[in-house]
């Protein structure tokens, strides 16, 4: 079985999507790139029982390489990230996470850009844009998403959900969680008043500071 490790990782994180409340049912999807191949969740399959053999493998043109199940309907969006998006830090984009998380989706219906309620948003970019709405699974949605992630590592999809990506699946997933948390924070604060927001200069300062975050010797 090709991409065995990548397919196993997709299964692990797909199950986490449900456990962490970032999706319901079979919504949302995950992919991991290895060279010119992509391991991606299949469409319409419950994640709780997902096995590595269930995970589809396609090439960067979307052609099936291995796996009996059809890949996610959002494959155009995943492939657009891998072939046309860039990491603002210059890293190789190796994983994409798409969620239908409740608070982030709610925010996507209210604003054109996620308000800078917390510095953690700088892990995605100087701002987090909301991509214009387009029907799910279409090239139009992929193009809208691509415009929104320019110079960033993710975005909200209007009336739909979120997309985040990174050099590793862990990094892409962490950003999805952080984005949902920040959106929940903003909605909570906004429900009782007018929250103080961070200025753009501070968000840029934090983005630079985050480049050296963590244990560099690991």
PDB file of C-alpha atoms in Angstrom:
ATOM      1  CA  UNK A   1       0.000   0.000   0.000  1.00  0.00           C
ATOM      2  CA  UNK A   2       1.519   3.307  -1.054  1.00  0.00           C
ATOM      3  CA  UNK A   3       1.668   6.283   1.350  1.00  0.00           C
ATOM      4  CA  UNK A   4       0.860   3.970   4.237  1.00  0.00           C
ATOM      5  CA  UNK A   5       2.104   6.375   6.924  1.00  0.00           C
ATOM      6  CA  UNK A   6       0.345   9.361   5.364  1.00  0.00           C
ATOM      7  CA  UNK A   7      -2.924   7.456   5.057  1.00  0.00           C
ATOM      8  CA  UNK A   8      -2.695   6.365   8.683  1.00  0.00           C
ATOM      9  CA  UNK A   9      -2.126   9.993   9.729  1.00  0.00           C
ATOM     10  CA  UNK A  10      -5.161  11.103   7.725  1.00  0.00           C
ATOM     11  CA  UNK A  11      -7.276   8.527   9.590  1.00  0.00           C
ATOM     12  CA  UNK A  12      -5.959   9.631  12.967  1.00  0.00           C
ATOM     13  CA  UNK A  13      -6.647  13.306  12.403  1.00  0.00           C
ATOM     14  CA  UNK A  14      -9.996  12.663  10.705  1.00  0.00           C
ATOM     15  CA  UNK A  15     -11.149  10.943  13.881  1.00  0.00           C
ATOM     16  CA  UNK A  16      -9.873  13.917  15.870  1.00  0.00           C
ATOM     17  CA  UNK A  17     -12.019  16.241  13.739  1.00  0.00           C
ATOM     18  CA  UNK A  18     -15.114  14.557  15.121  1.00  0.00           C
ATOM     19  CA  UNK A  19     -13.813  14.139  18.673  1.00  0.00           C
ATOM     20  CA  UNK A  20     -12.770  17.804  18.870  1.00  0.00           C
ATOM     21  CA  UNK A  21     -16.121  19.014  17.548  1.00  0.00           C
ATOM     22  CA  UNK A  22     -14.717  20.558  14.370  1.00  0.00           C
ATOM     23  CA  UNK A  23     -17.120  18.599  12.156  1.00  0.00           C
ATOM     24  CA  UNK A  24     -20.336  16.583  12.380  1.00  0.00           C
ATOM     25  CA  UNK A  25     -21.099  13.406  10.478  1.00  0.00           C
ATOM     26  CA  UNK A  26     -18.959  13.081   7.361  1.00  0.00           C
ATOM     27  CA  UNK A  27     -18.353  16.795   6.853  1.00  0.00           C
ATOM     28  CA  UNK A  28     -14.883  18.322   6.669  1.00  0.00           C
ATOM     29  CA  UNK A  29     -11.826  16.657   5.159  1.00  0.00           C
ATOM     30  CA  UNK A  30      -8.073  16.216   5.501  1.00  0.00           C
ATOM     31  CA  UNK A  31      -5.201  15.571   3.120  1.00  0.00           C
ATOM     32  CA  UNK A  32      -1.457  15.010   3.244  1.00  0.00           C
ATOM     33  CA  UNK A  33       0.930  15.472   0.344  1.00  0.00           C
ATOM     34  CA  UNK A  34       4.005  13.321  -0.271  1.00  0.00           C
ATOM     35  CA  UNK A  35       5.868  14.292  -3.417  1.00  0.00           C
ATOM     36  CA  UNK A  36       3.446  14.330  -6.333  1.00  0.00           C
ATOM     37  CA  UNK A  37       0.819  12.240  -4.512  1.00  0.00           C
ATOM     38  CA  UNK A  38      -1.906  13.207  -2.052  1.00  0.00           C
ATOM     39  CA  UNK A  39      -3.624  11.030   0.555  1.00  0.00           C
ATOM     40  CA  UNK A  40      -7.103  12.416   1.223  1.00  0.00           C
ATOM     41  CA  UNK A  41     -10.237  11.445   3.120  1.00  0.00           C
ATOM     42  CA  UNK A  42     -12.950   9.729   1.051  1.00  0.00           C
ATOM     43  CA  UNK A  43     -16.346  11.279   0.508  1.00  0.00           C
ATOM     44  CA  UNK A  44     -19.338  10.287   2.612  1.00  0.00           C
ATOM     45  CA  UNK A  45     -17.561   7.909   5.006  1.00  0.00           C
ATOM     46  CA  UNK A  46     -17.849   8.060   8.795  1.00  0.00           C
ATOM     47  CA  UNK A  47     -14.457   8.867  10.280  1.00  0.00           C
ATOM     48  CA  UNK A  48     -14.814   6.696  13.370  1.00  0.00           C
ATOM     49  CA  UNK A  49     -14.232   3.503  11.389  1.00  0.00           C
ATOM     50  CA  UNK A  50     -11.912   4.904   8.729  1.00  0.00           C
ATOM     51  CA  UNK A  51      -8.905   2.720   7.877  1.00  0.00           C
ATOM     52  CA  UNK A  52      -5.753   3.558   5.885  1.00  0.00           C
ATOM     53  CA  UNK A  53      -7.017   1.424   3.001  1.00  0.00           C
ATOM     54  CA  UNK A  54     -10.145   3.620   2.843  1.00  0.00           C
ATOM     55  CA  UNK A  55      -8.080   6.760   2.284  1.00  0.00           C
ATOM     56  CA  UNK A  56      -7.883   7.776  -1.356  1.00  0.00           C
ATOM     57  CA  UNK A  57      -4.577   8.513  -3.089  1.00  0.00           C
ATOM     58  CA  UNK A  58      -4.573  10.861  -6.073  1.00  0.00           C
ATOM     59  CA  UNK A  59      -1.983  12.728  -8.087  1.00  0.00           C
ATOM     60  CA  UNK A  60      -1.793  16.510  -8.261  1.00  0.00           C
ATOM     61  CA  UNK A  61      -4.156  16.506 -11.248  1.00  0.00           C
ATOM     62  CA  UNK A  62      -6.780  14.637  -9.229  1.00  0.00           C
ATOM     63  CA  UNK A  63      -6.353  11.302 -10.986  1.00  0.00           C
ATOM     64  CA  UNK A  64      -6.979   8.228  -8.830  1.00  0.00           C
ATOM     65  CA  UNK A  65      -3.793   6.316  -8.003  1.00  0.00           C
ATOM     66  CA  UNK A  66      -4.888   3.912  -5.265  1.00  0.00           C
ATOM     67  CA  UNK A  67      -7.973   3.268  -3.154  1.00  0.00           C
ATOM     68  CA  UNK A  68     -11.443   1.953  -3.892  1.00  0.00           C
ATOM     69  CA  UNK A  69     -13.356   4.933  -2.502  1.00  0.00           C
ATOM     70  CA  UNK A  70     -13.961   8.286  -4.170  1.00  0.00           C
ATOM     71  CA  UNK A  71     -12.008  11.173  -2.633  1.00  0.00           C
ATOM     72  CA  UNK A  72     -13.710  14.059  -0.887  1.00  0.00           C
ATOM     73  CA  UNK A  73     -15.854  16.370  -2.995  1.00  0.00           C
ATOM     74  CA  UNK A  74     -13.566  19.188  -1.853  1.00  0.00           C
ATOM     75  CA  UNK A  75     -10.596  17.696  -3.712  1.00  0.00           C
ATOM     76  CA  UNK A  76     -10.345  20.775  -6.010  1.00  0.00           C
ATOM     77  CA  UNK A  77      -9.737  22.957  -2.961  1.00  0.00           C
ATOM     78  CA  UNK A  78      -7.033  20.677  -1.559  1.00  0.00           C
ATOM     79  CA  UNK A  79      -5.223  20.389  -4.884  1.00  0.00           C
ATOM     80  CA  UNK A  80      -5.397  24.147  -5.402  1.00  0.00           C
ATOM     81  CA  UNK A  81      -3.599  24.654  -2.095  1.00  0.00           C
ATOM     82  CA  UNK A  82      -0.852  22.198  -3.044  1.00  0.00           C
ATOM     83  CA  UNK A  83      -0.304  23.497  -6.557  1.00  0.00           C
ATOM     84  CA  UNK A  84      -0.964  27.221  -6.241  1.00  0.00           C
ATOM     85  CA  UNK A  85      -0.868  28.415  -2.620  1.00  0.00           C
ATOM     86  CA  UNK A  86       2.361  29.267  -0.810  1.00  0.00           C
ATOM     87  CA  UNK A  87       3.363  29.327   2.819  1.00  0.00           C
ATOM     88  CA  UNK A  88       4.226  32.929   3.821  1.00  0.00           C
ATOM     89  CA  UNK A  89       7.282  31.611   5.635  1.00  0.00           C
ATOM     90  CA  UNK A  90       8.538  29.788   2.570  1.00  0.00           C
ATOM     91  CA  UNK A  91       7.843  26.295   3.891  1.00  0.00           C
ATOM     92  CA  UNK A  92       6.535  23.404   1.824  1.00  0.00           C
ATOM     93  CA  UNK A  93       2.772  22.982   2.151  1.00  0.00           C
ATOM     94  CA  UNK A  94       2.278  19.314   3.030  1.00  0.00           C
ATOM     95  CA  UNK A  95      -1.141  19.148   4.694  1.00  0.00           C
ATOM     96  CA  UNK A  96      -4.599  20.714   4.424  1.00  0.00           C
ATOM     97  CA  UNK A  97      -7.417  20.634   6.984  1.00  0.00           C
ATOM     98  CA  UNK A  98     -10.980  21.707   6.149  1.00  0.00           C
ATOM     99  CA  UNK A  99     -13.529  21.972   8.965  1.00  0.00           C
ATOM    100  CA  UNK A 100     -17.146  22.969   9.471  1.00  0.00           C
ATOM    101  CA  UNK A 101     -16.501  24.240  12.990  1.00  0.00           C
ATOM    102  CA  UNK A 102     -19.497  26.090  14.427  1.00  0.00           C
ATOM    103  CA  UNK A 103     -18.017  29.320  15.773  1.00  0.00           C
ATOM    104  CA  UNK A 104     -15.731  29.955  12.820  1.00  0.00           C
ATOM    105  CA  UNK A 105     -18.584  29.322  10.407  1.00  0.00           C
ATOM    106  CA  UNK A 106     -20.794  31.696  12.378  1.00  0.00           C
ATOM    107  CA  UNK A 107     -18.146  34.419  12.160  1.00  0.00           C
ATOM    108  CA  UNK A 108     -17.885  33.821   8.406  1.00  0.00           C
ATOM    109  CA  UNK A 109     -21.489  35.028   8.089  1.00  0.00           C
ATOM    110  CA  UNK A 110     -20.828  38.270   9.972  1.00  0.00           C
ATOM    111  CA  UNK A 111     -17.553  39.793   8.757  1.00  0.00           C
ATOM    112  CA  UNK A 112     -15.172  39.898   5.795  1.00  0.00           C
ATOM    113  CA  UNK A 113     -12.150  39.347   8.019  1.00  0.00           C
ATOM    114  CA  UNK A 114     -11.759  37.718  11.422  1.00  0.00           C
ATOM    115  CA  UNK A 115     -11.375  40.565  13.946  1.00  0.00           C
ATOM    116  CA  UNK A 116      -7.935  40.565  15.684  1.00  0.00           C
ATOM    117  CA  UNK A 117      -9.366  39.542  19.040  1.00  0.00           C
ATOM    118  CA  UNK A 118      -6.278  37.518  20.011  1.00  0.00           C
ATOM    119  CA  UNK A 119      -2.686  37.318  18.884  1.00  0.00           C
ATOM    120  CA  UNK A 120      -2.980  33.585  18.112  1.00  0.00           C
ATOM    121  CA  UNK A 121      -4.574  34.522  14.790  1.00  0.00           C
ATOM    122  CA  UNK A 122      -1.133  35.695  13.677  1.00  0.00           C
ATOM    123  CA  UNK A 123      -0.150  32.035  13.331  1.00  0.00           C
ATOM    124  CA  UNK A 124      -2.240  32.072  10.160  1.00  0.00           C
ATOM    125  CA  UNK A 125      -1.332  35.505   8.836  1.00  0.00           C
ATOM    126  CA  UNK A 126      -1.418  39.247   9.446  1.00  0.00           C
ATOM    127  CA  UNK A 127      -5.189  38.881   9.112  1.00  0.00           C
ATOM    128  CA  UNK A 128      -7.589  36.007   8.474  1.00  0.00           C
ATOM    129  CA  UNK A 129      -9.847  36.725   5.519  1.00  0.00           C
ATOM    130  CA  UNK A 130     -13.266  35.296   4.701  1.00  0.00           C
ATOM    131  CA  UNK A 131     -13.429  33.783   1.211  1.00  0.00           C
ATOM    132  CA  UNK A 132     -16.491  34.706  -0.828  1.00  0.00           C
ATOM    133  CA  UNK A 133     -19.192  32.056  -0.890  1.00  0.00           C
ATOM    134  CA  UNK A 134     -19.293  29.477  -3.679  1.00  0.00           C
ATOM    135  CA  UNK A 135     -20.968  26.080  -3.909  1.00  0.00           C
ATOM    136  CA  UNK A 136     -19.037  23.321  -2.153  1.00  0.00           C
ATOM    137  CA  UNK A 137     -16.794  21.081  -4.229  1.00  0.00           C
ATOM    138  CA  UNK A 138     -16.528  23.525  -7.137  1.00  0.00           C
ATOM    139  CA  UNK A 139     -13.609  25.166  -8.883  1.00  0.00           C
ATOM    140  CA  UNK A 140     -15.246  28.480  -8.001  1.00  0.00           C
ATOM    141  CA  UNK A 141     -14.878  27.723  -4.312  1.00  0.00           C
ATOM    142  CA  UNK A 142     -11.246  26.716  -4.821  1.00  0.00           C
ATOM    143  CA  UNK A 143     -10.546  30.027  -6.573  1.00  0.00           C
ATOM    144  CA  UNK A 144     -12.304  32.029  -3.866  1.00  0.00           C
ATOM    145  CA  UNK A 145     -10.309  30.208  -1.201  1.00  0.00           C
ATOM    146  CA  UNK A 146      -7.043  30.803  -3.069  1.00  0.00           C
ATOM    147  CA  UNK A 147      -7.609  34.562  -3.137  1.00  0.00           C
ATOM    148  CA  UNK A 148      -8.360  34.590   0.599  1.00  0.00           C
ATOM    149  CA  UNK A 149      -5.210  32.659   1.617  1.00  0.00           C
ATOM    150  CA  UNK A 150      -2.769  34.844  -0.311  1.00  0.00           C
ATOM    151  CA  UNK A 151       0.082  35.512   2.126  1.00  0.00           C
ATOM    152  CA  UNK A 152      -1.607  33.407   4.778  1.00  0.00           C
ATOM    153  CA  UNK A 153      -1.930  29.832   6.055  1.00  0.00           C
ATOM    154  CA  UNK A 154      -5.708  29.647   6.079  1.00  0.00           C
ATOM    155  CA  UNK A 155      -9.031  31.421   5.867  1.00  0.00           C
ATOM    156  CA  UNK A 156     -12.717  31.162   6.612  1.00  0.00           C
ATOM    157  CA  UNK A 157     -15.108  30.099   3.870  1.00  0.00           C
ATOM    158  CA  UNK A 158     -18.259  32.221   3.939  1.00  0.00           C
ATOM    159  CA  UNK A 159     -21.303  30.272   5.210  1.00  0.00           C
ATOM    160  CA  UNK A 160     -19.249  27.079   5.061  1.00  0.00           C
ATOM    161  CA  UNK A 161     -16.241  26.534   7.329  1.00  0.00           C
ATOM    162  CA  UNK A 162     -12.465  26.896   7.454  1.00  0.00           C
ATOM    163  CA  UNK A 163      -9.328  25.877   5.576  1.00  0.00           C
ATOM    164  CA  UNK A 164      -5.867  25.782   7.129  1.00  0.00           C
ATOM    165  CA  UNK A 165      -2.596  24.311   5.883  1.00  0.00           C
ATOM    166  CA  UNK A 166       1.006  23.837   6.923  1.00  0.00           C
ATOM    167  CA  UNK A 167       4.307  22.027   6.599  1.00  0.00           C
ATOM    168  CA  UNK A 168       2.925  19.167   8.690  1.00  0.00           C
ATOM    169  CA  UNK A 169      -0.524  17.768   9.385  1.00  0.00           C
ATOM    170  CA  UNK A 170      -0.077  18.624  13.063  1.00  0.00           C
ATOM    171  CA  UNK A 171       0.600  22.276  12.243  1.00  0.00           C
ATOM    172  CA  UNK A 172      -2.370  22.524   9.874  1.00  0.00           C
ATOM    173  CA  UNK A 173      -4.653  20.914  12.454  1.00  0.00           C
ATOM    174  CA  UNK A 174      -3.431  23.157  15.276  1.00  0.00           C
ATOM    175  CA  UNK A 175      -4.271  26.202  13.159  1.00  0.00           C
ATOM    176  CA  UNK A 176      -7.780  24.889  12.561  1.00  0.00           C
ATOM    177  CA  UNK A 177      -8.269  24.526  16.316  1.00  0.00           C
ATOM    178  CA  UNK A 178      -6.777  27.944  17.062  1.00  0.00           C
ATOM    179  CA  UNK A 179      -8.967  29.601  14.452  1.00  0.00           C
ATOM    180  CA  UNK A 180     -12.106  28.020  15.902  1.00  0.00           C
ATOM    181  CA  UNK A 181     -11.061  29.051  19.426  1.00  0.00           C
ATOM    182  CA  UNK A 182     -10.414  32.662  18.385  1.00  0.00           C
ATOM    183  CA  UNK A 183     -13.763  32.860  16.604  1.00  0.00           C
ATOM    184  CA  UNK A 184     -15.544  31.503  19.659  1.00  0.00           C
ATOM    185  CA  UNK A 185     -13.720  34.065  21.798  1.00  0.00           C
ATOM    186  CA  UNK A 186     -14.803  36.932  19.536  1.00  0.00           C
ATOM    187  CA  UNK A 187     -18.422  35.796  19.429  1.00  0.00           C
ATOM    188  CA  UNK A 188     -18.498  35.459  23.217  1.00  0.00           C
ATOM    189  CA  UNK A 189     -17.043  38.922  23.775  1.00  0.00           C
ATOM    190  CA  UNK A 190     -19.202  40.494  21.068  1.00  0.00           C
ATOM    191  CA  UNK A 191     -22.350  39.066  22.631  1.00  0.00           C
ATOM    192  CA  UNK A 192     -21.861  41.199  25.745  1.00  0.00           C
ATOM    193  CA  UNK A 193     -20.162  44.299  24.399  1.00  0.00           C
ATOM    194  CA  UNK A 194     -17.615  45.784  22.011  1.00  0.00           C
ATOM    195  CA  UNK A 195     -14.342  43.894  22.471  1.00  0.00           C
ATOM    196  CA  UNK A 196     -10.989  45.637  22.362  1.00  0.00           C
ATOM    197  CA  UNK A 197      -9.068  44.541  19.275  1.00  0.00           C
ATOM    198  CA  UNK A 198      -5.334  44.350  18.691  1.00  0.00           C
ATOM    199  CA  UNK A 199      -3.802  46.860  16.271  1.00  0.00           C
ATOM    200  CA  UNK A 200      -2.259  45.692  13.014  1.00  0.00           C
ATOM    201  CA  UNK A 201       1.243  46.563  14.203  1.00  0.00           C
ATOM    202  CA  UNK A 202       0.922  44.177  17.126  1.00  0.00           C
ATOM    203  CA  UNK A 203      -0.365  41.367  14.917  1.00  0.00           C
ATOM    204  CA  UNK A 204       2.633  41.848  12.622  1.00  0.00           C
ATOM    205  CA  UNK A 205       4.982  41.881  15.626  1.00  0.00           C
ATOM    206  CA  UNK A 206       3.508  38.639  16.936  1.00  0.00           C
ATOM    207  CA  UNK A 207       3.687  37.001  13.498  1.00  0.00           C
ATOM    208  CA  UNK A 208       7.408  37.695  13.454  1.00  0.00           C
ATOM    209  CA  UNK A 209       7.823  36.466  17.020  1.00  0.00           C
ATOM    210  CA  UNK A 210       5.974  33.220  16.282  1.00  0.00           C
ATOM    211  CA  UNK A 211       8.601  32.271  13.697  1.00  0.00           C
ATOM    212  CA  UNK A 212      10.889  31.287  16.550  1.00  0.00           C
ATOM    213  CA  UNK A 213       8.213  29.735  18.747  1.00  0.00           C
ATOM    214  CA  UNK A 214       8.689  26.234  20.176  1.00  0.00           C
ATOM    215  CA  UNK A 215      11.617  23.923  20.714  1.00  0.00           C
ATOM    216  CA  UNK A 216      14.033  24.435  17.823  1.00  0.00           C
ATOM    217  CA  UNK A 217      16.120  21.395  18.752  1.00  0.00           C
ATOM    218  CA  UNK A 218      13.228  18.932  18.354  1.00  0.00           C
TER     219      UNK A 218
END
